[in-house]
Coordinates of C-alpha atoms in Angstrom, one line a residue:
M1046 CA -87.5 -145.5 -0.4
H1047 CA -88.6 -142.9 -3.0
E1048 CA -88.4 -139.3 -1.8
L1049 CA -92.2 -138.8 -2.3
I1050 CA -93.0 -141.8 -0.1
A1051 CA -90.5 -140.6 2.5
W1052 CA -92.1 -137.2 2.4
I1053 CA -95.5 -138.7 3.4
D1054 CA -93.9 -140.2 6.6
T1055 CA -92.0 -137.0 7.4
A1056 CA -95.1 -134.8 7.0
A1057 CA -97.2 -137.2 9.1
D1058 CA -94.6 -137.4 11.8
A1059 CA -94.5 -133.6 11.9
G1060 CA -98.3 -133.5 12.3
W1061 CA -99.1 -131.8 9.0
L1062 CA -100.6 -134.9 7.5
R1063 CA -103.1 -136.8 9.6
P1064 CA -102.7 -140.5 10.5
I1065 CA -105.6 -141.3 8.2
D1066 CA -103.9 -139.5 5.3
R1067 CA -100.8 -141.7 5.7
A1068 CA -102.9 -144.8 6.1
L1069 CA -104.7 -144.2 2.9
A1070 CA -101.4 -143.7 1.1
Q1071 CA -100.1 -147.0 2.6
F1072 CA -103.3 -148.8 1.6
V1073 CA -103.0 -147.6 -2.0
Q1074 CA -99.3 -148.5 -2.1
A1075 CA -99.9 -152.0 -0.6
H1076 CA -103.2 -153.1 -2.2
R1077 CA -102.9 -151.2 -5.5
P1078 CA -99.2 -151.6 -6.3
A1079 CA -97.7 -149.2 -8.7
D1080 CA -94.3 -148.1 -9.6
D1081 CA -95.3 -144.5 -9.6
P1082 CA -94.9 -142.9 -6.1
L1083 CA -97.1 -140.0 -7.2
I1084 CA -100.1 -142.3 -6.8
P1085 CA -99.8 -142.8 -3.0
L1086 CA -98.8 -139.2 -2.6
S1087 CA -101.9 -138.1 -4.4
A1088 CA -104.0 -140.4 -2.1
A1089 CA -102.4 -138.8 1.0
L1090 CA -102.9 -135.2 -0.4
V1091 CA -106.6 -135.7 -1.4
S1092 CA -107.3 -137.1 2.0
H1093 CA -105.5 -134.1 3.6
Q1094 CA -107.6 -131.7 1.5
L1095 CA -110.8 -133.4 2.6
G1096 CA -109.8 -132.9 6.2
R1097 CA -109.5 -129.1 5.4
G1098 CA -113.0 -129.1 4.0
H1099 CA -112.4 -129.6 0.3
I1100 CA -114.5 -132.1 -1.6
C1101 CA -111.7 -132.8 -4.0
M1102 CA -108.2 -131.8 -5.0
D1103 CA -107.8 -129.6 -8.1
L1104 CA -104.8 -130.8 -9.9
A1105 CA -104.6 -127.7 -12.2
A1106 CA -104.6 -125.3 -9.2
L1107 CA -102.2 -127.5 -7.2
A1108 CA -99.7 -127.9 -10.0
T1109 CA -99.7 -124.1 -10.5
T1110 CA -99.6 -122.8 -6.9
P1111 CA -98.9 -125.9 -4.7
D1112 CA -97.7 -124.0 -1.6
E1113 CA -100.8 -121.8 -1.6
Q1114 CA -103.2 -124.7 -2.3
L1115 CA -101.8 -127.1 0.4
A1116 CA -101.2 -124.3 2.9
L1117 CA -98.3 -125.8 4.7
P1118 CA -98.4 -124.1 8.2
P1119 CA -95.4 -121.8 8.9
E1120 CA -94.3 -124.0 11.8
H1121 CA -93.6 -126.8 9.3
A1122 CA -91.7 -124.7 6.8
D1123 CA -88.3 -126.0 7.8
A1124 CA -85.9 -128.6 6.5
T1125 CA -87.8 -131.5 8.0
V1126 CA -90.9 -131.0 5.8
A1127 CA -90.2 -130.0 2.2
R1128 CA -92.4 -127.3 0.7
P1129 CA -95.1 -128.7 -1.7
S1130 CA -93.6 -126.6 -4.5
A1131 CA -90.3 -128.5 -4.2
L1132 CA -92.1 -131.8 -3.9
L1133 CA -94.2 -131.3 -7.1
A1134 CA -91.5 -129.5 -9.2
G1135 CA -91.9 -130.4 -12.8
V1136 CA -95.3 -132.0 -12.5
D1137 CA -98.0 -130.4 -14.6
A1138 CA -101.8 -131.1 -14.4
D1139 CA -102.0 -133.0 -17.7
D1140 CA -99.0 -135.2 -16.8
W1141 CA -100.4 -135.8 -13.3
R1142 CA -103.8 -136.8 -14.7
E1143 CA -102.3 -139.3 -17.1
R1144 CA -100.1 -140.9 -14.4
L1145 CA -103.2 -141.2 -12.2
L1146 CA -105.2 -142.8 -14.9
A1147 CA -102.5 -145.3 -15.5
S1148 CA -103.0 -146.7 -12.0
D1149 CA -105.7 -149.2 -11.0
A1150 CA -106.1 -147.1 -7.8
V1151 CA -107.9 -144.5 -9.9
D1152 CA -110.9 -144.6 -12.3
T1153 CA -113.3 -142.1 -13.8
G1154 CA -116.2 -143.1 -11.7
D1155 CA -117.2 -146.3 -13.7
G1156 CA -115.3 -148.8 -11.5
N1157 CA -114.6 -149.3 -7.8
A1158 CA -111.2 -147.8 -7.4
P1159 CA -110.6 -145.8 -4.2
L1160 CA -109.9 -142.6 -6.1
V1161 CA -111.9 -141.0 -8.9
I1162 CA -110.6 -138.5 -11.4
D1163 CA -113.2 -136.1 -13.0
G1164 CA -111.7 -133.5 -15.3
S1165 CA -108.8 -132.0 -13.3
R1166 CA -110.4 -132.9 -10.0
L1167 CA -109.3 -135.9 -7.9
Y1168 CA -111.7 -137.3 -5.3
L1169 CA -112.1 -140.0 -2.7
R1170 CA -114.8 -142.2 -4.3
R1171 CA -117.4 -141.7 -1.6
Y1172 CA -117.3 -137.9 -1.9
W1173 CA -117.4 -138.1 -5.7
A1174 CA -120.5 -140.2 -5.3
Y1175 CA -122.0 -137.7 -2.8
E1176 CA -121.4 -134.8 -5.2
Q1177 CA -122.9 -136.7 -8.1
A1178 CA -126.0 -137.6 -6.0
V1179 CA -126.6 -134.0 -4.9
A1180 CA -126.2 -132.7 -8.4
S1181 CA -128.5 -135.3 -9.8
A1182 CA -131.2 -134.7 -7.1
L1183 CA -131.1 -131.0 -7.5
G1184 CA -130.8 -131.1 -11.2
Q1185 CA -134.1 -133.1 -11.4
R1186 CA -135.8 -130.4 -9.3
L1187 CA -134.8 -127.5 -11.5
G1188 CA -137.3 -125.9 -13.9
V1189 CA -140.8 -124.9 -12.9
E1190 CA -144.1 -124.3 -14.7
R1191 CA -145.3 -120.9 -13.3
P1192 CA -148.9 -120.7 -12.2
P1193 CA -151.2 -117.9 -13.4
P1194 CA -149.8 -114.7 -11.8
E1195 CA -152.9 -113.0 -10.6
P1196 CA -153.9 -115.5 -7.8
V1197 CA -150.3 -115.6 -6.7
R1198 CA -150.2 -111.8 -6.5
E1199 CA -153.4 -111.7 -4.5
A1200 CA -152.0 -114.2 -2.0
L1201 CA -148.7 -112.4 -1.7
E1202 CA -150.5 -109.1 -1.1
R1203 CA -152.5 -110.7 1.6
Y1204 CA -149.4 -111.8 3.5
F1205 CA -146.7 -109.4 2.4
G1206 CA -148.8 -106.3 2.0
P1207 CA -149.4 -104.3 -1.2
G1208 CA -146.3 -103.9 -3.4
D1209 CA -145.1 -100.5 -4.6
G1210 CA -143.5 -101.7 -7.8
N1211 CA -140.0 -101.7 -6.4
A1212 CA -137.9 -104.9 -6.0
D1213 CA -139.1 -106.4 -2.7
W1214 CA -136.8 -109.4 -2.4
Q1215 CA -138.9 -111.1 0.3
R1216 CA -141.9 -111.0 -2.0
I1217 CA -139.8 -112.1 -5.0
A1218 CA -138.4 -115.0 -3.0
A1219 CA -141.8 -116.2 -2.0
A1220 CA -143.1 -115.8 -5.6
L1221 CA -140.2 -117.9 -6.9
A1222 CA -140.9 -120.7 -4.3
V1223 CA -144.7 -120.9 -4.7
D1224 CA -144.7 -123.9 -7.0
A1225 CA -140.9 -124.7 -7.3
R1226 CA -139.6 -128.0 -6.1
F1227 CA -136.3 -126.3 -5.1
T1228 CA -135.6 -122.8 -3.9
V1229 CA -132.7 -121.1 -2.1
I1230 CA -133.4 -118.0 0.0
S1231 CA -130.1 -116.5 1.2
G1232 CA -129.5 -113.3 3.1
G1233 CA -127.5 -111.8 5.9
P1234 CA -128.6 -111.2 9.5
G1235 CA -131.8 -109.3 9.8
T1236 CA -132.8 -109.6 6.2
G1237 CA -136.0 -111.5 7.1
K1238 CA -135.3 -115.1 6.0
T1239 CA -137.6 -116.7 8.5
T1240 CA -140.2 -113.9 8.2
T1241 CA -140.2 -114.6 4.4
V1242 CA -140.5 -118.4 4.8
A1243 CA -143.3 -118.0 7.4
R1244 CA -145.4 -115.9 5.1
L1245 CA -144.5 -118.2 2.2
L1246 CA -145.8 -121.2 4.1
A1247 CA -149.1 -119.5 4.6
V1248 CA -149.3 -118.8 0.9
V1249 CA -148.5 -122.3 -0.2
Q1250 CA -150.8 -123.9 2.4
E1251 CA -153.7 -121.5 1.4
R1252 CA -153.2 -122.4 -2.2
R1253 CA -153.0 -126.1 -1.5
I1254 CA -156.1 -126.2 0.7
A1255 CA -158.0 -124.2 -1.8
A1256 CA -157.0 -126.7 -4.6
S1257 CA -157.3 -130.0 -2.8
G1258 CA -158.8 -129.4 0.6
A1259 CA -155.8 -131.0 2.3
P1260 CA -152.7 -129.1 3.4
L1261 CA -149.1 -129.9 2.6
R1262 CA -147.1 -132.1 5.0
V1263 CA -144.3 -129.6 6.0
H1264 CA -141.2 -130.4 7.9
L1265 CA -138.8 -127.8 9.3
A1266 CA -135.2 -128.6 10.1
A1267 CA -131.9 -127.1 11.1
P1268 CA -128.4 -128.5 11.5
T1269 CA -128.2 -128.0 15.3
G1270 CA -130.6 -128.1 18.2
K1271 CA -129.8 -124.4 18.9
A1272 CA -130.6 -123.4 15.3
A1273 CA -133.8 -125.4 15.4
A1274 CA -134.9 -123.7 18.6
R1275 CA -134.2 -120.3 17.1
L1276 CA -136.1 -121.1 13.9
G1277 CA -139.1 -122.4 15.8
E1278 CA -139.3 -119.4 18.1
S1279 CA -139.0 -116.9 15.2
L1280 CA -141.6 -118.7 13.0
R1281 CA -144.1 -119.0 15.9
S1282 CA -143.8 -115.3 16.5
T1283 CA -144.4 -114.5 12.8
F1284 CA -147.2 -117.0 12.4
G1285 CA -149.2 -115.4 15.2
A1286 CA -149.3 -112.1 13.4
L1287 CA -150.4 -113.5 10.0
P1288 CA -154.0 -112.9 8.7
C1289 CA -154.6 -116.6 8.1
P1290 CA -158.0 -118.3 7.8
E1291 CA -158.3 -121.0 10.5
P1292 CA -157.6 -124.0 8.2
V1293 CA -154.4 -122.3 7.0
R1294 CA -153.3 -121.4 10.5
D1295 CA -153.9 -125.0 11.7
A1296 CA -151.8 -126.2 8.8
L1297 CA -148.7 -124.1 9.7
P1298 CA -146.0 -126.3 11.2
N1299 CA -145.2 -125.9 14.9
E1300 CA -142.2 -128.2 15.3
V1301 CA -138.6 -127.8 14.2
T1302 CA -136.2 -130.6 14.5
T1303 CA -132.5 -131.3 13.7
V1304 CA -131.7 -132.7 10.3
H1305 CA -130.3 -135.9 11.9
R1306 CA -133.5 -136.4 13.9
L1307 CA -135.6 -135.8 10.9
L1308 CA -133.7 -138.4 8.9
G1309 CA -133.7 -140.8 11.8
A1310 CA -130.0 -141.1 12.5
R1311 CA -128.8 -144.5 13.6
A1312 CA -126.6 -144.7 16.6
D1313 CA -122.9 -145.5 16.0
T1314 CA -123.3 -145.5 12.2
R1315 CA -123.3 -143.0 9.3
G1316 CA -126.7 -144.3 8.2
F1317 CA -130.3 -143.0 8.6
R1318 CA -133.6 -144.7 8.9
H1319 CA -135.0 -142.6 6.0
H1320 CA -133.5 -143.0 2.5
R1321 CA -134.7 -143.6 -1.0
H1322 CA -136.2 -147.0 -0.1
N1323 CA -137.9 -145.6 3.0
P1324 CA -138.4 -141.9 2.2
L1325 CA -139.7 -139.2 4.4
H1326 CA -143.5 -138.7 4.5
T1327 CA -143.4 -135.1 3.5
D1328 CA -144.4 -132.7 0.8
L1329 CA -142.1 -129.8 1.7
V1330 CA -138.9 -129.6 3.8
V1331 CA -137.5 -126.2 4.9
L1332 CA -133.8 -126.4 6.0
D1333 CA -132.5 -123.4 7.9
E1334 CA -128.8 -122.5 8.4
A1335 CA -128.0 -124.4 5.2
S1336 CA -124.5 -123.0 5.1
M1337 CA -123.7 -125.4 8.0
V1338 CA -124.8 -128.5 6.1
D1339 CA -121.9 -130.5 4.6
L1340 CA -122.0 -132.4 1.4
E1341 CA -122.6 -135.8 3.0
L1342 CA -125.5 -134.7 5.0
M1343 CA -127.1 -132.8 2.1
A1344 CA -126.8 -136.0 0.0
A1345 CA -128.5 -138.0 2.8
L1346 CA -131.4 -135.4 3.0
L1347 CA -131.9 -135.5 -0.8
D1348 CA -131.8 -139.3 -0.8
A1349 CA -134.6 -139.4 1.7
L1350 CA -136.7 -136.7 0.0
P1351 CA -139.5 -138.1 -2.2
A1352 CA -139.2 -137.0 -5.8
S1353 CA -142.4 -135.0 -5.6
A1354 CA -141.4 -133.1 -2.4
R1355 CA -140.2 -129.6 -2.4
L1356 CA -137.0 -128.3 -0.7
I1357 CA -136.3 -124.8 0.5
L1358 CA -132.8 -123.9 1.7
L1359 CA -132.4 -120.9 4.0
G1360 CA -129.1 -119.5 5.0
D1361 CA -126.4 -116.9 4.6
K1362 CA -124.2 -117.8 1.7
D1363 CA -121.4 -115.6 3.1
Q1364 CA -121.1 -117.3 6.4
L1365 CA -118.5 -120.0 7.1
A1366 CA -119.1 -123.2 5.4
S1367 CA -119.8 -126.5 7.3
V1368 CA -117.2 -127.9 9.6
E1369 CA -117.2 -131.1 7.6
A1370 CA -116.3 -131.2 3.9
G1371 CA -118.2 -129.2 1.4
A1372 CA -119.7 -125.7 0.9
V1373 CA -123.0 -126.6 -0.8
L1374 CA -124.9 -123.4 -0.2
G1375 CA -121.9 -121.3 -1.3
D1376 CA -121.5 -123.4 -4.4
L1377 CA -125.2 -123.0 -5.3
C1378 CA -125.2 -119.3 -4.7
A1379 CA -122.0 -118.4 -6.7
G1380 CA -122.8 -115.2 -8.6
A1381 CA -126.2 -114.7 -6.8
E1382 CA -125.4 -111.0 -6.1
I1383 CA -126.6 -110.4 -9.7
P1384 CA -130.1 -111.8 -10.2
G1385 CA -130.2 -114.2 -13.2
Y1386 CA -133.8 -114.7 -14.1
G1387 CA -134.8 -115.5 -17.7
E1388 CA -137.1 -113.4 -19.7
A1389 CA -140.2 -115.5 -19.0
T1390 CA -139.6 -115.4 -15.3
R1391 CA -139.0 -111.7 -15.2
A1392 CA -142.3 -111.1 -17.1
W1393 CA -144.1 -113.4 -14.6
L1394 CA -142.6 -111.7 -11.6
A1395 CA -143.6 -108.4 -13.0
H1396 CA -147.2 -109.5 -12.5
A1397 CA -147.0 -112.0 -9.6
A1398 CA -144.7 -110.0 -7.4
N1399 CA -145.4 -106.5 -8.7
T1400 CA -141.8 -105.9 -9.8
P1401 CA -141.9 -104.7 -13.4
D1402 CA -138.2 -103.6 -13.7
L1403 CA -136.3 -106.4 -12.0
P1404 CA -132.6 -105.8 -12.5
G1405 CA -130.0 -108.4 -13.5
D1406 CA -129.0 -110.6 -16.3
R1407 CA -130.9 -113.5 -18.0
R1408 CA -128.9 -116.6 -17.1
G1409 CA -131.9 -118.8 -16.1
G1410 CA -131.4 -122.4 -15.0
L1411 CA -130.3 -122.7 -11.4
A1412 CA -130.4 -118.9 -11.0
E1413 CA -134.2 -119.1 -11.4
H1414 CA -134.4 -120.9 -8.1
I1415 CA -132.3 -118.5 -6.0
A1416 CA -133.4 -115.3 -4.2
L1417 CA -131.0 -113.1 -2.3
L1418 CA -132.5 -110.9 0.4
R1419 CA -130.6 -107.6 0.3
H1420 CA -132.0 -105.3 3.0
S1421 CA -131.2 -105.7 6.7
Y1422 CA -133.9 -104.7 9.1
R1423 CA -131.7 -105.3 12.1
F1424 CA -128.7 -103.0 11.2
D1425 CA -129.6 -99.5 10.0
A1426 CA -127.2 -97.2 8.1
G1427 CA -125.7 -95.9 11.4
S1428 CA -125.1 -99.4 12.9
G1429 CA -121.5 -100.1 13.6
I1430 CA -122.1 -103.9 13.5
G1431 CA -123.8 -103.5 10.1
R1432 CA -121.1 -101.3 8.6
L1433 CA -118.3 -103.5 9.9
A1434 CA -120.0 -106.7 8.7
G1435 CA -120.6 -105.2 5.3
A1436 CA -117.1 -103.9 4.9
V1437 CA -115.5 -107.3 6.0
N1438 CA -117.9 -109.2 3.7
A1439 CA -116.9 -107.0 0.8
G1440 CA -113.3 -107.5 1.5
D1441 CA -112.8 -103.7 1.9
G1442 CA -110.1 -103.3 4.5
I1443 CA -110.2 -99.5 4.4
A1444 CA -114.0 -99.5 5.2
A1445 CA -113.4 -102.1 7.9
R1446 CA -110.8 -99.9 9.5
E1447 CA -113.1 -96.8 9.3
A1448 CA -116.1 -98.8 10.8
L1449 CA -113.9 -100.0 13.7
A1450 CA -112.5 -96.5 14.4
G1451 CA -115.9 -94.8 14.1
A1452 CA -117.9 -93.5 17.0
H1453 CA -120.4 -96.4 17.1
E1454 CA -122.1 -97.3 20.3
D1455 CA -122.5 -100.9 19.3
V1456 CA -118.9 -101.6 18.3
A1457 CA -115.8 -101.3 20.4
W1458 CA -112.1 -102.2 20.1
R1459 CA -110.4 -103.1 23.3
A1460 CA -106.6 -103.4 23.1
V1461 CA -105.2 -106.2 25.2
A1462 CA -101.6 -107.3 25.1
D1463 CA -102.5 -111.0 25.6
A1464 CA -105.1 -113.2 27.2
D1465 CA -103.4 -112.7 30.6
D1466 CA -104.0 -109.0 30.5
P1467 CA -106.2 -108.0 33.6
A1468 CA -108.4 -106.0 31.1
F1469 CA -109.4 -109.3 29.5
A1470 CA -110.4 -110.8 32.8
R1471 CA -112.5 -107.7 33.5
M1472 CA -114.2 -108.0 30.2
L1473 CA -115.1 -111.6 31.0
T1474 CA -116.7 -110.8 34.3
D1475 CA -118.4 -107.7 32.9
G1476 CA -119.8 -109.7 30.0
Y1477 CA -121.2 -112.5 32.2
A1478 CA -122.2 -110.1 35.0
D1479 CA -125.9 -111.0 34.8
Y1480 CA -125.2 -114.7 34.8
L1481 CA -122.7 -114.4 37.6
S1482 CA -125.1 -112.4 39.7
L1483 CA -127.9 -114.9 39.3
L1484 CA -125.5 -117.7 40.0
R1485 CA -124.3 -116.0 43.2
D1486 CA -127.9 -115.4 44.4
G1487 CA -128.6 -119.1 44.1
T1488 CA -132.4 -118.8 43.7
A1489 CA -132.7 -118.5 39.9
A1490 CA -134.3 -121.3 38.0
P1491 CA -132.3 -123.2 35.4
A1492 CA -134.2 -121.6 32.5
E1493 CA -133.4 -118.1 33.9
L1494 CA -129.8 -119.0 34.2
L1495 CA -129.6 -120.4 30.7
T1496 CA -131.2 -117.2 29.3
A1497 CA -128.8 -115.0 31.2
F1498 CA -125.8 -117.0 30.1
N1499 CA -126.8 -117.0 26.4
R1500 CA -126.9 -113.2 26.3
F1501 CA -123.1 -113.0 26.0
R1502 CA -120.3 -115.1 24.5
V1503 CA -116.6 -115.0 23.8
L1504 CA -115.8 -116.2 20.3
C1505 CA -112.3 -117.3 19.2
A1506 CA -110.8 -118.0 15.8
T1507 CA -108.9 -121.1 17.0
R1508 CA -109.2 -123.9 19.6
Q1509 CA -105.6 -123.9 20.7
G1510 CA -102.9 -121.2 21.3
P1511 CA -102.8 -118.1 23.5
W1512 CA -106.0 -116.8 22.0
G1513 CA -107.7 -120.2 21.6
V1514 CA -110.9 -121.5 23.1
A1515 CA -109.0 -123.8 25.6
R1516 CA -107.0 -120.9 27.1
I1517 CA -109.9 -118.5 27.2
N1518 CA -112.1 -121.0 29.0
Q1519 CA -109.3 -121.6 31.5
L1520 CA -109.1 -117.9 32.2
A1521 CA -112.9 -117.7 32.6
E1522 CA -112.9 -120.4 35.2
E1523 CA -110.1 -118.7 37.1
A1524 CA -112.2 -115.5 37.1
L1525 CA -115.1 -117.5 38.5
R1526 CA -112.9 -119.0 41.2
A1527 CA -111.7 -115.5 42.1
H1528 CA -115.3 -114.6 42.8
G1529 CA -115.9 -117.8 44.8
L1530 CA -118.2 -119.2 42.1
A1531 CA -116.3 -122.3 41.0
A1532 CA -114.6 -125.1 42.8
A1533 CA -110.8 -125.2 42.5
S1534 CA -110.8 -128.3 40.3
D1535 CA -110.8 -129.2 36.6
G1536 CA -114.0 -131.2 37.0
W1537 CA -117.7 -130.4 37.4
Y1538 CA -118.8 -127.5 39.5
S1539 CA -122.0 -125.5 40.0
G1540 CA -122.3 -122.9 37.2
R1541 CA -120.1 -124.8 34.7
P1542 CA -121.6 -124.2 31.2
V1543 CA -120.9 -126.9 28.7
M1544 CA -121.5 -127.6 25.0
V1545 CA -122.3 -131.0 23.5
T1546 CA -119.6 -131.8 20.9
R1547 CA -121.1 -135.0 19.5
N1548 CA -124.6 -136.1 18.9
D1549 CA -126.0 -138.4 21.6
R1550 CA -129.3 -139.8 20.4
R1551 CA -129.8 -141.8 23.6
L1552 CA -130.0 -138.6 25.6
G1553 CA -131.7 -136.6 22.8
L1554 CA -128.7 -134.2 22.8
Y1555 CA -127.0 -132.8 19.7
N1556 CA -123.8 -131.2 18.7
G1557 CA -124.0 -127.5 19.8
D1558 CA -126.6 -127.9 22.6
V1559 CA -125.6 -125.8 25.7
G1560 CA -126.3 -126.7 29.3
I1561 CA -125.4 -125.5 32.8
A1562 CA -124.4 -127.7 35.8
L1563 CA -126.4 -126.8 38.9
P1564 CA -127.5 -128.5 42.1
A1565 CA -130.7 -130.5 41.8
P1566 CA -133.7 -129.0 43.8
D1567 CA -133.9 -132.0 46.0
S1568 CA -130.3 -133.0 46.2
P1569 CA -126.8 -131.4 46.4
R1570 CA -125.8 -133.6 43.5
L1571 CA -125.2 -131.7 40.3
R1572 CA -127.4 -132.0 37.2
V1573 CA -126.7 -130.4 33.8
Y1574 CA -129.7 -128.5 32.6
F1575 CA -130.3 -128.2 28.8
E1576 CA -132.9 -126.1 27.1
G1577 CA -136.1 -128.1 26.6
A1578 CA -138.5 -127.9 23.7
P1579 CA -140.5 -124.7 23.4
G1580 CA -142.8 -124.3 26.4
E1581 CA -141.1 -127.1 28.3
A1582 CA -138.8 -126.8 31.3
P1583 CA -135.0 -127.5 30.8
R1584 CA -134.0 -131.2 30.8
A1585 CA -131.7 -132.5 33.6
V1586 CA -128.9 -134.9 32.8
L1587 CA -126.4 -136.5 35.2
P1588 CA -122.9 -135.3 34.4
S1589 CA -121.7 -138.9 34.4
R1590 CA -123.8 -139.6 31.4
L1591 CA -122.2 -136.8 29.3
T1592 CA -119.3 -138.3 27.4
A1593 CA -118.7 -135.5 24.8
V1594 CA -118.9 -132.0 26.3
E1595 CA -116.6 -129.1 26.8
T1596 CA -116.7 -125.9 28.8
V1597 CA -118.2 -123.1 26.8
F1598 CA -117.6 -119.6 28.3
A1599 CA -115.7 -119.3 25.0
M1600 CA -116.4 -121.1 21.7
T1601 CA -115.0 -121.1 18.2
V1602 CA -116.7 -118.9 15.6
H1603 CA -117.5 -122.2 13.7
K1604 CA -119.4 -123.5 16.7
S1605 CA -121.3 -120.3 17.1
Q1606 CA -123.1 -120.6 13.7
G1607 CA -126.8 -120.9 14.2
S1608 CA -126.6 -118.9 17.4
E1609 CA -127.0 -115.2 18.2
F1610 CA -126.1 -113.2 21.4
D1611 CA -126.9 -109.8 22.6
H1612 CA -123.2 -109.1 23.1
V1613 CA -120.3 -110.8 21.4
A1614 CA -116.6 -110.4 22.4
M1615 CA -114.4 -111.7 19.6
V1616 CA -110.8 -112.2 20.3
L1617 CA -108.3 -111.8 17.5
P1618 CA -104.9 -113.5 17.5
E1619 CA -101.7 -111.4 17.5
H1620 CA -100.9 -112.2 13.8
P1621 CA -103.1 -113.0 10.8
G1622 CA -103.1 -116.8 10.0
P1623 CA -104.6 -119.1 7.5
L1624 CA -107.7 -119.6 9.7
L1625 CA -108.4 -115.9 10.1
T1626 CA -110.4 -115.1 6.9
R1627 CA -113.2 -112.9 5.7
E1628 CA -115.8 -115.6 6.2
L1629 CA -114.8 -116.3 9.8
L1630 CA -114.8 -112.6 10.7
Y1631 CA -118.1 -111.9 9.0
T1632 CA -119.7 -114.9 10.8
G1633 CA -118.4 -113.9 14.2
I1634 CA -119.4 -110.2 13.8
T1635 CA -122.9 -111.1 12.7
R1636 CA -123.5 -113.3 15.8
A1637 CA -123.9 -110.0 17.8
R1638 CA -127.4 -108.6 18.0
R1639 CA -126.7 -105.4 20.0
A1640 CA -123.0 -105.1 20.9
L1641 CA -119.7 -106.3 19.6
T1642 CA -116.4 -106.0 21.3
L1643 CA -113.2 -106.9 19.4
L1644 CA -110.1 -107.6 21.4
G1645 CA -106.5 -108.0 20.4
A1646 CA -103.1 -106.5 20.2
D1647 CA -103.5 -104.9 16.8
P1648 CA -106.7 -103.9 14.9
E1649 CA -104.8 -104.2 11.6
V1650 CA -105.1 -108.0 12.0
L1651 CA -108.8 -107.6 11.3
V1652 CA -108.1 -105.3 8.3
T1653 CA -105.7 -107.8 6.8
A1654 CA -107.9 -110.8 7.4
S1655 CA -110.9 -109.2 5.8
T1656 CA -109.0 -109.4 2.4
R1657 CA -108.5 -113.2 2.8
R1658 CA -111.1 -115.6 1.4
I1659 CA -111.7 -119.3 1.8
H1660 CA -112.4 -121.2 -1.3
R1661 CA -113.3 -124.9 -1.0
A1662 CA -112.5 -127.1 -3.9
S1663 CA -115.7 -128.6 -5.3
G1664 CA -117.1 -129.8 -8.6
L1665 CA -120.8 -129.3 -7.6
A1666 CA -121.4 -126.5 -10.0
Q1667 CA -119.8 -128.4 -12.9
A1668 CA -121.7 -131.6 -11.9
L1669 CA -125.0 -129.6 -12.0
Q1670 CA -124.0 -128.4 -15.5
H1671 CA -123.8 -132.0 -16.5
Y1672 CA -127.4 -132.6 -15.5
V1673 CA -129.0 -129.4 -16.8
G1674 CA -126.6 -128.3 -19.6
N1675 CA -126.8 -124.7 -20.4
L1676 CA -129.5 -124.0 -17.8
M1677 CA -126.7 -123.8 -15.2
S1678 CA -125.0 -120.5 -14.5
P1679 CA -121.7 -120.4 -16.3
G1680 CA -120.0 -118.6 -13.5
G1681 CA -118.6 -121.8 -11.8
V1682 CA -117.0 -122.1 -8.5
E1683 CA -113.5 -121.0 -7.6
E1684 CA -111.6 -124.1 -6.7
H1685 CA -108.5 -123.0 -4.8
S1686 CA -107.7 -122.5 -1.1
S1687 CA -106.3 -119.4 0.4

């Protein structure tokens, strides 16, 4: 057996490659016979990279720095699993590409081979097709004929107040989106994304009703039930304060759904009820928390969107990308820190948005459709959370150390030797004190308990290990039992909080929904109560019907996206690792509204991790260039992995 083929088996047996990675290599080897063992190895590696969130495998980067790109974990850096650099010694990108193209397992997208080569990027065919579909759909939505500026200015002043001539990015974002078929509005916590879109919806409905007498059909969506509920609550609060005429107020949407529910997800399949042959009946879709949306889901949404419909993406480009493969929002917003509006748009914004001296370059194209909100109304200059989040997001380890050491009331570092440290157990019981008090009292309604529980959360970087979710949840349950609040078992008990880990359309529950097990009012049998729709009581579900849930005193930072808590306790592992990155830290820190406690053995772990970035390999920016030519920003997307 050739050493490359043997390596696939060794790496899979060691747990570094997944069974599906090895299976794909075996399929290519068996059904697409070739004398070159680099072909099945490439199949295994591109599948492995997909599992790590990469849409493709960049041959140029991999041939240059294979150990960095493939990120072989330290525990596998022994004699049983050869380092990728040894495996690929002597292979350069050009040679690799030629050898791939010589195999009938690979084509350039014009056949039906399982692998596609595009430039220096190797894809599984399905994900190459998703990327091309997203690029095509977005490319067709770029470019906009701006309306006369004065009516737009009047509408913006009605809902955003009079401008002062300075760059008000909320107003600029709304102006850019007034007649555009595609807009991205990105910003960190507290920058007013939902406030902006609420006022924008009033502007576009007012203009539409004045022009045609009928409002736009608007749909609001988010990736998770929790994110949908938060968006709905925030929008309703903002809508109530707007100076809308009655017809406009009646036209403002009052329902937010998950993307899967909007598209009509089909149980036990990857398909949806709505697609290009049965499109959504909509004129405008607003998608919140877009950083959480993977490439496959974005392709499905765009496939179901009528050609005439508008799309607005809201999100924080600096948050962690989706759990599944792709980083669509990050790819689209590459270089967005510097505005890139063309001369005509800048002149139009000077009148429509009252911003005569808008800074930035003149790239145009995709940049014309992106607005970055830059001022946080939640964290002032003296906020420890704001300073720490900003330092981490900038990759400034020194500033992060200073923010952590500063005398900020909202940020604290608590040194704990390990998760078994009694100080950690005290932190758990202190954090959940309100929830435990209500649980002990026994008279609180499920809605009250859910509210109390969701004020605090422990966030972890990993699922396993001494600082992982599994271990922290075990310690939390032990603390409950010490207070007489949990049965001494590993099963269901009153007060057990759980999170749904897989969509269950039969029950109307979605990945990320949180519920609490409590006795039913008329029976000692437990029910699990999940938050209902706004204005509705929590829904009760029998525990026996829940097939995919886990205890959630602690959750991963990834799972916390779309949620916010008054107080967040984020535990840091003893040593920096490949999962502990700037994006993960920034996402965890910004889940905290009022207080953040960081726990670990050494605060320098945070400082070191803030300098590490995640880069997901993708060709979306280049694919968009193909559709819009020089209209696309030339900045591109970094295509390597830390």
